[in-house]
Amino acid sequence: NDNSEEASSPSGTEDIDLRLTLDSFTDTLPAKYKKVFELKRQGMGVLDIAKTLGIAHVSVRSYLEKIKELWDAYV
């Protein structure tokens, strides 16, 4: 009985649940973190986010670390 295929591909419902959870989480973020998180979710890298927002890449990294802490507390 091989369930590896089932375990490796999430259902559409799980995808929707995750997206809704991420959207709800995003709404809780302070404005300066929200834009960084939204750009990261779109697939942008740290340097591109920094350039887009006109902030230092170390600030982006710091924001992402804080967002991770907030996410861990959220879930």
Tab-separated table of C-alpha atoms in Angstrom:
chain	number	residue	atom	x	y	z
A	1	ASN	CA	0.000	0.000	0.000
A	2	ASP	CA	1.922	3.020	-1.315
A	3	ASN	CA	0.598	6.403	-0.206
A	4	SER	CA	3.655	8.394	-1.293
A	5	GLU	CA	1.847	10.131	-4.161
A	6	GLU	CA	-1.013	11.144	-1.884
A	7	ALA	CA	1.370	12.432	0.794
A	8	SER	CA	3.491	14.456	-1.623
A	9	SER	CA	0.727	16.423	-3.357
A	10	PRO	CA	-1.493	18.642	-1.226
A	11	SER	CA	-5.144	18.831	-2.119
A	12	GLY	CA	-6.679	21.940	-3.608
A	13	THR	CA	-8.470	22.494	-0.311
A	14	GLU	CA	-5.167	22.550	1.576
A	15	ASP	CA	-3.786	25.066	-0.934
A	16	ILE	CA	-6.812	27.320	-0.409
A	17	ASP	CA	-6.569	26.961	3.384
A	18	LEU	CA	-2.896	27.921	3.323
A	19	ARG	CA	-3.555	30.897	1.054
A	20	LEU	CA	-6.364	32.110	3.342
A	21	THR	CA	-4.153	31.661	6.405
A	22	LEU	CA	-1.316	33.584	4.743
A	23	ASP	CA	-3.722	36.345	3.703
A	24	SER	CA	-5.096	36.594	7.260
A	25	PHE	CA	-1.564	36.640	8.656
A	26	THR	CA	-0.549	39.377	6.203
A	27	ASP	CA	-3.422	41.529	7.474
A	28	THR	CA	-1.947	41.379	11.000
A	29	LEU	CA	1.475	42.684	9.957
A	30	PRO	CA	2.641	46.247	10.531
A	31	ALA	CA	2.811	48.205	7.259
A	32	LYS	CA	6.622	48.083	6.947
A	33	TYR	CA	6.587	44.278	7.181
A	34	LYS	CA	3.492	43.789	5.045
A	35	LYS	CA	5.010	45.101	1.805
A	36	VAL	CA	8.201	43.057	2.291
A	37	PHE	CA	6.132	39.921	2.928
A	38	GLU	CA	3.886	40.529	-0.072
A	39	LEU	CA	6.885	40.965	-2.386
A	40	LYS	CA	8.535	37.846	-0.947
A	41	ARG	CA	5.323	35.880	-1.546
A	42	GLN	CA	5.472	37.050	-5.165
A	43	GLY	CA	8.870	35.365	-5.429
A	44	MET	CA	11.169	38.374	-5.171
A	45	GLY	CA	14.585	37.999	-3.608
A	46	VAL	CA	16.024	40.104	-0.817
A	47	LEU	CA	18.030	42.400	-3.103
A	48	ASP	CA	15.086	42.982	-5.442
A	49	ILE	CA	12.791	43.756	-2.507
A	50	ALA	CA	15.353	46.209	-1.125
A	51	LYS	CA	15.694	47.949	-4.480
A	52	THR	CA	11.918	48.083	-5.024
A	53	LEU	CA	11.249	49.563	-1.586
A	54	GLY	CA	14.354	51.757	-1.484
A	55	ILE	CA	15.673	50.201	1.733
A	56	ALA	CA	18.865	48.383	2.646
A	57	HIS	CA	19.011	44.642	2.017
A	58	VAL	CA	19.975	44.129	5.665
A	59	SER	CA	16.680	45.792	6.614
A	60	VAL	CA	14.805	43.388	4.353
A	61	ARG	CA	16.575	40.440	6.007
A	62	SER	CA	15.742	41.833	9.440
A	63	TYR	CA	12.090	42.294	8.481
A	64	LEU	CA	11.905	38.740	7.119
A	65	GLU	CA	13.369	37.368	10.355
A	66	LYS	CA	10.772	39.290	12.374
A	67	ILE	CA	8.010	38.127	10.018
A	68	LYS	CA	9.148	34.523	10.604
A	69	GLU	CA	8.896	35.058	14.389
A	70	LEU	CA	5.432	36.565	13.993
A	71	TRP	CA	4.367	33.674	11.723
A	72	ASP	CA	5.573	31.099	14.260
A	73	ALA	CA	3.515	32.851	16.947
A	74	TYR	CA	0.512	33.124	14.602
A	75	VAL	CA	0.327	29.425	13.779
